[in-house]
Amino acid sequence: MTQAAIDYATSLRKTETPKELLQQVKDVLEAVPQVRSEFEDPTVSIEKKHLIIDRIFPKEIRDFLKILCDNMDFGLFDEICTAYDELGRKPEAKENQAQLIYVTAPTDEQLEGIKAFLAKEFHNPDMELTLKEDKSIKSGFVLRVGTREFDWSEKGRIEQLENRIAKAVNSSRNTTFSEESIVSILKSSIDDFELEAKDKEIGVVNWVGDGIANVDGIDHAFYGEIVVFDCGVKGMVQDVRRDEIGVILFGRDTDIKEGTRVIRTGKMAGIPVGEAFEGRIIDALGAPLDGQGDIESVGFRPIEFPAPSIVDRKSVTVPMETGILSIDSMFPIGRGQRELIIGDRQTGKTSIAMDTILNQKGKDVVCIYVAIGQKASTIAKLVNTLKKNDAMSYTIIVSATASDPAPLQYIAPYSGTALAEYFMYQGKDVLIVYDDLSKHAVAYRAISLLLERSPGREAYPGDVFYLHSRLLERSSRLTPEAGGGSITALPIIETQAGDVSAYIPTNVISITDGQIYLETEMFNSGFRPAVNPGLSVSRVGGSAQIKAMKKIAGSIRIELAQYRELAAFSQFGSDLDAETKRQLDQGERIREILKQGQYAPLPVWYQVIIIYAATKQYLLDIAVEDVLAFEKGLFDYLDSKHPEIPAAIRDDKEIKEETEEQLKKAIEEFKESFLKENNK
């Protein structure tokens, strides 16, 4: 049960709101579930919600329901009813000691007022009051009683005002207000501001170590809530137990000791968002790491957020070209898809992700690279590559290096996804790379074991499957009504000795829309990218390809499969018929065109041209070792002599009859000159 629900229930008790009114509201919500959905939907305007309340519910409860809608807290209604009942059954335990913190010592009159407040609030007129000076609160008083804290200080006033303004801004964003209206809302929020002596729940640390702290005294914390330690370090509630809470730390634990005070914030863990993050390197909490100063944010998004509903999703039909011929032709990726990149270490997984990012230049796609547990030197090398290729301007790097605490590595992909969601709901297309989720699972395993959760297979906790499913399900393509943007996810998984049946690979394979499998033997033999066409698959298929690619690339996988089979049998036979030799020669040349240099993505129209040349058997006269030289020469020839051909494929997205005739003639012309040149 959250503290917010308890606070609402306490207010209802103080105003002596009858229980029957709450029951009437519950009956309506159960009878008409659509009403609850409207109240909890942030896209429904405040005016519409108020109109529904005025029409349906009794006058005595309307203001309270409107407050819940205005604060976007209607989802707490059931908890509020439960807390209301508990407050009626359980008298509050009497506290005997209180502490008053001050900057300037209180007068006798002020002390009498505070003692009267204690007697009324805690039903104990004989409570002992001790005084303590603390300059950090600036002015005013802070009153601590057990695990509760009442803040009348200047510091508390500033915090409350900041929260009030933030809530007003968020509320205005969910409606269609003009800029003048928003300014008016902010002005009234400031003018009408009154300090509320809200009590804060505080606890103390009873154990700390390895980025984990166990805290006593906080009874109403909720999962994912941010808490603040006296030393300034923030943490997130990760484990809620009967007598204590487990907190993961977003900083070093060297300043946290047994007995350190912990204060609840009532806020979910989140990250600042905005367009200004493009081109920057940040940590898992959104703080800049590139030394280029602060980043101006326009909002705040929780790192954990529900995935788009089924009705808000649109089928994947728009291609997300990687620039890698073998992938775009055989395993196409569409915008909104989740395509797994899997393979042993040092097989080129990150290179494929980087090529895909480089290929998005000029395509209005925001790219986010989440580095989880990587070496700092590796990330620096990637950043240099992006800068060298003018790709950093549309890329965001979220870094949680190997030296960062496990909690930061754990939240990094969720933080990256929160940033991606900001752009998606703005109607933009986003590409996000998680490099890699194997290390993410290891970080989560470390956290879970330290929190004393029961280990399962390979010592992973039982909810490790949900760990990645709730992350990857947030990637989708939205309908225009829901925002119209998309998040395309490229999660990376590292295997051991090619074992795709291990625990984590199996889990992630089952919740993605296909996988690109990189084979160690192919990589070591010099075939790069080392994509295994037999084990790789894209479940989106041809719906994420342009017509030209779909038309000519269909036969590639079949021809490669036939080649592999024939190549295996040909080792045992000396005499091969002409047709078998032709098939082997054709397969060898198709394999050769699939080779591609690193950081050299190929535009899709050039891919179509070379695949056309290969499938139409124009390469049979070309020596295998000369195929790549022929490919490069053909592209240069078309650019200089026939630029209209690649331009037509680019613009039309298909090969029309006229374009095909021109292409045939151009290939034959270049082939003739190429053979003459090479036969000299």
XYZ file of C-alpha atoms in Angstrom, residues 64-596:
533
model
C -12.375 14.202 -3.892
C -12.724 12.257 -7.154
C -11.776 15.367 -9.147
C -8.611 15.764 -7.060
C -7.676 12.141 -7.834
C -8.171 12.761 -11.576
C -6.287 16.075 -11.519
C -3.292 14.431 -9.786
C -3.491 11.349 -12.092
C -3.918 9.200 -8.965
C -7.250 7.498 -9.739
C -5.445 4.192 -10.071
C -4.991 4.343 -6.265
C -8.741 4.299 -5.549
C -8.894 0.651 -4.437
C -5.852 1.152 -2.192
C -7.485 4.273 -0.713
C -10.608 2.267 0.187
C -8.460 -0.408 1.856
C -6.450 2.199 3.781
C -9.702 3.914 4.818
C -10.946 0.664 6.358
C -7.637 -0.022 8.132
C -7.513 3.467 9.621
C -10.971 2.866 11.044
C -9.988 -0.457 12.603
C -6.484 0.265 13.931
C -5.834 3.059 16.405
C -2.440 4.651 15.795
C 0.282 3.406 18.127
C 1.375 6.003 20.630
C 4.809 7.511 20.244
C 6.668 8.714 23.313
C 9.555 10.723 21.822
C 9.794 13.505 19.267
C 12.683 15.565 17.886
C 12.426 19.177 16.737
C 15.098 20.357 14.282
C 15.616 24.102 13.987
C 17.915 26.844 12.676
C 16.763 29.482 15.155
C 15.687 28.159 18.577
C 11.876 28.163 18.968
C 10.129 30.573 21.310
C 8.036 29.358 24.242
C 4.882 30.117 22.278
C 6.109 28.078 19.315
C 7.031 25.159 21.586
C 3.550 25.175 23.116
C 2.021 25.102 19.633
C 4.207 22.164 18.597
C 3.344 20.238 21.781
C -0.352 20.852 21.138
C 0.101 19.529 17.584
C 1.828 16.383 18.905
C -0.908 15.769 21.470
C -3.620 16.053 18.815
C -1.833 14.087 16.069
C -0.510 11.236 18.231
C -3.067 11.271 21.080
C -0.286 11.588 23.647
C -0.104 14.842 25.674
C 2.972 13.617 27.597
C 5.310 13.129 24.636
C 8.963 14.001 25.313
C 10.353 16.671 22.924
C 14.106 17.059 22.233
C 15.705 19.932 20.261
C 18.462 19.776 17.629
C 20.074 22.547 15.544
C 20.599 21.988 11.787
C 21.548 24.864 9.458
C 20.890 22.841 6.291
C 17.101 23.305 6.513
C 17.735 27.096 5.987
C 14.848 28.241 8.219
C 11.726 26.939 9.934
C 11.317 23.591 11.712
C 11.361 19.860 11.025
C 9.560 17.582 13.482
C 10.462 13.854 13.640
C 8.332 11.321 15.463
C 9.289 7.679 15.078
C 9.290 6.917 11.365
C 7.368 10.084 10.466
C 8.665 13.534 9.636
C 6.747 16.851 9.498
C 8.513 19.494 7.448
C 7.848 23.231 8.006
C 11.303 24.294 6.823
C 12.329 26.584 3.960
C 14.004 23.618 2.303
C 10.746 21.652 2.491
C 8.781 24.611 1.108
C 11.066 24.803 -1.943
C 10.702 21.052 -2.591
C 6.913 21.205 -2.313
C 6.749 24.196 -4.662
C 8.919 22.367 -7.218
C 6.629 19.327 -7.042
C 3.548 21.537 -7.380
C 4.911 23.222 -10.515
C 6.019 19.887 -12.008
C 2.562 18.409 -11.432
C 0.905 21.452 -13.039
C 3.188 21.177 -16.078
C 2.481 17.453 -16.482
C -1.252 18.042 -16.134
C -1.178 20.755 -18.799
C 0.722 18.483 -21.192
C -2.088 15.940 -21.072
C -4.622 18.515 -22.267
C -4.912 20.801 -25.247
C -4.081 24.037 -23.447
C -2.477 26.995 -25.182
C 0.848 28.416 -23.997
C -1.002 31.280 -22.295
C -3.171 28.796 -20.407
C -0.142 26.857 -19.249
C 1.496 30.067 -17.994
C -1.734 30.904 -16.163
C -1.785 27.448 -14.515
C 1.808 27.834 -13.344
C 1.104 31.346 -12.006
C -1.926 30.168 -10.034
C 0.080 27.205 -8.700
C 2.639 29.647 -7.294
C 0.114 32.253 -6.082
C -2.104 29.689 -4.344
C 0.816 27.769 -2.850
C 0.598 27.042 0.847
C 3.107 24.982 2.800
C 1.658 21.642 3.792
C 3.120 19.985 6.832
C 3.007 16.584 5.169
C 4.635 13.922 7.204
C 7.409 11.967 5.511
C 8.131 8.387 6.303
C 11.771 7.853 7.275
C 13.791 4.739 8.006
C 17.289 3.676 8.955
C 19.811 1.400 7.251
C 20.416 -1.906 9.036
C 22.785 -3.416 6.438
C 24.627 -2.139 3.378
C 27.064 -3.656 0.902
C 27.687 -4.279 -2.804
C 25.211 -1.641 -3.972
C 22.372 -2.956 -1.756
C 20.917 -1.505 1.455
C 18.296 -3.019 3.776
C 16.159 -0.378 5.462
C 13.999 -0.616 8.612
C 11.170 1.687 9.614
C 9.570 2.349 6.210
C 6.282 0.474 6.147
C 4.523 1.885 3.089
C 7.129 2.038 0.330
C 6.132 0.756 -3.110
C 8.176 -1.179 -5.650
C 10.231 1.135 -7.869
C 9.997 4.131 -5.502
C 12.987 6.454 -5.146
C 14.388 6.944 -1.624
C 17.112 9.391 -0.569
C 19.865 8.684 1.965
C 21.240 11.363 4.296
C 24.503 11.458 2.330
C 22.609 12.408 -0.848
C 22.808 9.015 -2.603
C 19.551 7.929 -4.228
C 18.213 4.417 -4.356
C 15.240 2.475 -5.689
C 13.038 0.107 -3.727
C 13.583 -3.307 -5.277
C 12.331 -5.621 -2.545
C 9.356 -5.088 -0.230
C 9.274 -7.388 2.791
C 7.160 -7.627 5.919
C 9.664 -5.946 8.258
C 12.090 -4.127 5.907
C 12.714 -3.001 2.334
C 15.620 -3.804 0.001
C 17.032 -0.796 -1.845
C 19.414 -0.811 -4.818
C 21.809 2.151 -4.789
C 22.380 4.554 -7.689
C 25.805 5.557 -6.430
C 28.696 4.452 -4.276
C 27.835 2.978 -0.900
C 30.997 4.209 0.867
C 29.158 7.048 2.683
C 26.240 4.876 3.776
C 26.568 3.198 7.165
C 24.389 1.282 9.549
C 21.969 3.790 11.075
C 21.983 6.208 8.086
C 18.569 7.861 7.669
C 16.492 7.140 4.559
C 13.605 9.340 3.393
C 10.786 8.336 1.036
C 10.078 10.576 -1.953
C 6.830 9.019 -3.158
C 8.177 9.213 -6.739
C 8.862 6.476 -9.260
C 12.373 6.121 -10.642
C 12.653 8.082 -13.877
C 14.885 9.948 -16.301
C 14.752 13.461 -17.793
C 13.887 13.515 -21.513
C 14.028 15.942 -24.413
C 15.432 16.592 -27.896
C 18.592 18.071 -26.348
C 19.747 14.541 -25.439
C 20.519 13.791 -29.105
C 24.259 13.730 -29.679
C 25.057 13.285 -25.974
C 26.555 10.577 -23.764
C 24.676 10.030 -20.504
C 24.635 7.612 -17.578
C 21.689 5.444 -16.564
C 20.150 8.342 -14.580
C 20.327 10.828 -17.459
C 23.383 12.762 -16.182
C 25.862 13.881 -18.901
C 29.198 12.065 -19.187
C 30.677 13.876 -22.194
C 31.805 17.055 -20.442
C 29.577 19.266 -22.617
C 27.565 20.766 -19.765
C 24.043 20.186 -18.522
C 21.326 18.876 -20.809
C 18.101 20.859 -21.014
C 15.179 18.512 -20.455
C 11.531 19.138 -21.307
C 9.998 16.438 -19.170
C 10.437 13.362 -17.030
C 9.529 9.766 -17.823
C 9.494 6.767 -15.481
C 12.024 4.104 -16.410
C 9.342 1.445 -15.956
C 6.256 2.087 -18.100
C 3.481 -0.171 -19.435
C 3.964 -1.429 -22.972
C 1.548 -0.082 -25.620
C -1.741 -1.963 -25.710
C -2.800 -4.192 -28.581
C -5.176 -1.566 -30.019
C -2.385 1.048 -30.006
C -0.058 -1.131 -32.087
C 0.267 -1.202 -35.831
C 1.656 -4.038 -37.921
C 5.275 -3.775 -39.054
C 5.381 -2.799 -42.734
C 7.975 -0.008 -43.057
C 11.576 -1.252 -43.526
C 14.429 -0.366 -41.175
C 17.340 -0.891 -43.550
C 20.574 -1.973 -41.886
C 22.751 -1.381 -44.926
C 23.975 -4.988 -44.593
C 23.116 -6.928 -47.734
C 22.743 -10.352 -46.128
C 20.279 -9.013 -43.539
C 18.212 -6.658 -45.712
C 17.788 -9.334 -48.395
C 17.119 -12.468 -46.330
C 16.059 -11.339 -42.821
C 14.531 -7.868 -43.254
C 13.943 -5.717 -40.195
C 10.917 -3.425 -39.992
C 10.260 -0.333 -37.882
C 8.747 -1.493 -34.619
C 10.381 -4.940 -34.754
C 12.522 -6.688 -32.107
C 15.372 -8.492 -33.889
C 17.886 -10.367 -31.747
C 21.589 -10.362 -32.644
C 23.134 -13.497 -31.141
C 26.521 -15.179 -31.288
C 29.736 -15.926 -29.423
C 32.064 -13.141 -28.312
C 34.154 -11.476 -31.017
C 31.918 -12.460 -33.923
C 30.831 -8.972 -35.022
C 27.560 -8.442 -33.083
C 28.282 -4.829 -32.146
C 29.541 -4.131 -35.687
C 26.125 -5.071 -37.121
C 24.413 -2.738 -34.654
C 26.851 0.080 -35.473
C 26.400 -0.398 -39.239
C 22.646 -0.149 -38.719
C 23.062 3.118 -36.791
C 25.373 4.546 -39.490
C 22.827 3.591 -42.159
C 20.133 5.768 -40.515
C 21.945 8.970 -41.501
C 19.507 11.382 -43.154
C 16.479 9.124 -42.512
C 15.034 11.048 -39.513
C 15.615 8.130 -37.132
C 16.777 8.738 -33.553
C 19.328 6.093 -32.511
C 19.991 5.073 -28.900
C 22.912 2.815 -28.012
C 22.713 1.316 -24.503
C 26.071 -0.006 -23.323
C 25.627 -2.467 -20.436
C 28.702 -3.697 -18.628
C 31.029 -2.677 -21.482
C 34.606 -1.494 -21.093
C 34.929 2.296 -21.082
C 37.580 2.030 -23.813
C 35.143 0.102 -26.025
C 32.475 2.789 -25.639
C 35.040 5.520 -26.390
C 35.997 3.670 -29.605
C 32.333 3.453 -30.675
C 31.810 7.155 -30.003
C 34.843 7.995 -32.174
C 33.443 5.813 -34.972
C 30.086 7.592 -34.787
C 31.725 11.015 -34.827
C 33.987 10.062 -37.741
C 30.931 9.021 -39.783
C 28.789 12.055 -38.776
C 26.335 9.800 -36.947
C 26.676 11.181 -33.412
C 24.282 14.078 -34.064
C 21.265 11.728 -34.145
C 22.566 9.194 -31.598
C 22.295 8.999 -27.797
C 24.738 6.846 -25.833
C 23.441 5.489 -22.499
C 26.468 4.145 -20.681
C 26.648 1.801 -17.692
C 30.208 0.529 -17.807
C 31.654 -2.574 -16.173
C 32.947 -0.415 -13.301
C 29.485 1.006 -12.514
C 27.431 -0.600 -9.726
C 25.140 -3.481 -10.725
C 21.963 -1.393 -10.058
C 23.014 1.162 -12.691
C 23.703 -1.637 -15.190
C 20.295 -3.068 -14.331
C 18.304 0.131 -14.983
C 20.330 1.288 -18.029
C 18.179 -0.442 -20.720
C 14.980 0.767 -19.032
C 16.337 4.327 -18.966
C 17.266 4.077 -22.654
C 13.769 2.788 -23.454
C 12.174 5.670 -21.502
C 14.123 8.101 -23.707
C 13.065 6.144 -26.799
C 9.406 6.286 -25.702
C 9.578 10.068 -25.425
C 10.534 10.298 -29.108
C 8.095 7.535 -30.123
C 5.101 9.301 -28.602
C 6.253 12.454 -30.431
C 5.689 10.542 -33.681
C 9.367 9.795 -34.411
C 11.054 6.520 -35.353
C 13.670 5.251 -32.907
C 16.324 2.547 -33.179
C 17.580 1.240 -29.824
C 20.462 -1.200 -29.331
C 20.901 -3.122 -26.059
C 24.558 -4.231 -25.886
C 24.170 -6.635 -24.299
C 21.323 -8.286 -22.397
C 23.528 -11.175 -21.227
C 25.447 -8.759 -18.980
C 22.124 -7.164 -18.004
C 20.847 -10.531 -16.769
C 24.107 -11.076 -14.860
C 23.721 -7.674 -13.139
C 20.142 -8.552 -12.194
C 21.276 -11.937 -10.887
C 23.856 -10.221 -8.651
C 21.208 -7.844 -7.282
C 18.715 -10.659 -6.672
C 21.217 -12.863 -4.870
C 22.258 -9.958 -2.622
C 18.566 -9.353 -1.881
C 18.416 -13.023 -0.800
C 15.926 -14.078 -3.466
C 15.753 -17.758 -4.254
C 18.055 -18.729 -7.131
C 16.826 -20.892 -9.988
C 18.491 -22.299 -13.102
C 22.097 -21.059 -13.468
C 21.497 -19.092 -10.221
C 19.172 -16.669 -12.027
C 16.034 -15.625 -10.120
C 12.654 -16.930 -11.207
C 11.528 -13.622 -12.760
C 14.513 -13.209 -15.124
C 12.228 -14.035 -18.061
C 9.888 -11.179 -17.117
C 12.948 -8.939 -16.791
C 13.487 -8.912 -20.556
C 9.922 -9.429 -21.741
C 8.666 -6.257 -20.042
C 11.604 -4.395 -21.570
C 11.282 -5.613 -25.151
C 7.491 -5.438 -25.255
C 7.783 -1.647 -25.025
C 9.207 -1.643 -28.570
C 6.448 -1.348 -31.155
C 4.999 0.673 -33.980
C 2.106 2.889 -32.874
C -1.098 3.748 -34.676
C -1.484 7.420 -35.719
C -4.060 7.886 -32.936
C -1.548 6.731 -30.305
C 1.312 8.896 -31.576
C 2.417 7.217 -34.794
C 6.066 6.667 -33.858
C 8.008 3.429 -33.453
C 10.795 1.809 -31.465
C 12.888 -0.803 -33.261
C 14.917 -2.869 -30.812
C 18.166 -4.719 -31.562
C 18.963 -6.659 -28.386
C 22.348 -8.419 -28.344
C 22.972 -11.737 -26.590
C 26.354 -13.386 -26.163
C 26.423 -17.178 -26.305
C 29.002 -19.619 -24.978
C 30.420 -22.001 -27.580
C 27.436 -21.373 -29.860
C 24.921 -22.707 -27.336
C 21.629 -20.994 -28.222
C 19.757 -23.357 -25.884
C 21.228 -21.735 -22.752
C 18.835 -20.104 -20.318
C 19.074 -16.425 -21.274
C 19.357 -16.923 -25.102
C 16.311 -19.211 -25.034
C 14.289 -16.648 -23.097
C 15.140 -13.733 -25.373
C 14.694 -15.720 -28.617
C 11.139 -16.529 -27.550
C 10.130 -12.871 -27.080
C 11.726 -11.349 -30.187
C 10.550 -11.283 -33.803
C 13.532 -13.164 -35.138
C 17.265 -13.498 -34.675
C 20.474 -12.860 -36.612
C 22.847 -15.686 -35.719
C 26.574 -15.030 -36.122
C 28.729 -18.119 -36.553
C 32.243 -18.312 -35.092
C 33.595 -20.592 -37.852
C 32.399 -18.242 -40.583
C 33.936 -15.261 -38.819
C 37.284 -16.982 -38.306
C 37.380 -18.079 -41.950
C 37.181 -14.436 -43.051
C 33.482 -14.402 -44.035
C 32.132 -11.134 -42.590
C 29.491 -10.323 -41.549
C 29.380 -13.909 -40.304
C 25.591 -14.256 -40.634
C 24.409 -17.869 -40.750
C 21.500 -17.895 -43.246
C 20.256 -21.264 -42.005
C 19.808 -20.358 -38.319
C 18.854 -16.692 -38.817
C 15.226 -15.674 -39.334
C 12.956 -12.630 -39.392
C 9.348 -13.328 -38.490
C 8.201 -10.121 -40.164
C 9.382 -11.443 -43.529
C 8.841 -9.635 -46.794
C 6.311 -7.166 -45.355
C 9.284 -5.030 -44.282
C 10.935 -5.008 -47.708
C 10.547 -2.753 -50.714
C 8.968 -4.404 -53.772
C 12.258 -4.491 -55.675
C 14.062 -6.418 -52.928
C 11.124 -8.748 -52.313
C 11.001 -9.640 -56.014
C 14.653 -10.531 -56.535
C 15.807 -11.745 -53.099
C 13.326 -14.575 -52.679
C 15.538 -17.195 -54.302
C 18.779 -16.352 -52.433
C 18.152 -18.515 -49.356
C 17.082 -21.485 -51.511
C 20.159 -21.205 -53.711
C 22.439 -20.919 -50.672
C 20.814 -23.958 -49.049
C 21.257 -25.977 -52.255
C 24.865 -24.839 -52.476
C 25.660 -25.953 -48.910
C 24.124 -29.364 -49.567
C 25.878 -29.849 -52.898
C 29.202 -28.581 -51.532
C 29.077 -31.187 -48.781
C 28.418 -34.048 -51.226
C 30.843 -32.813 -53.872
C 33.737 -33.459 -51.494
C 33.152 -37.201 -51.957
C 32.691 -37.218 -55.747
C 35.225 -36.472 -58.441
C 32.946 -36.350 -61.479
C 30.241 -33.672 -61.346
C 27.714 -33.032 -64.092
C 27.435 -29.608 -65.714
C 24.246 -28.624 -63.853
C 25.787 -29.447 -60.460
C 28.919 -27.457 -61.322
C 26.744 -24.532 -62.412
C 24.819 -24.619 -59.109
C 28.043 -24.754 -57.106
C 29.517 -21.847 -59.072
C 26.329 -19.830 -58.631
C 26.246 -20.532 -54.879
C 29.893 -19.504 -54.461
C 29.253 -16.149 -56.112
C 26.109 -15.455 -54.091
C 28.092 -16.184 -50.945
C 30.792 -13.805 -52.123
C 28.448 -10.828 -52.647
C 27.217 -11.285 -49.077
C 30.680 -10.327 -47.795
C 30.809 -6.706 -46.686
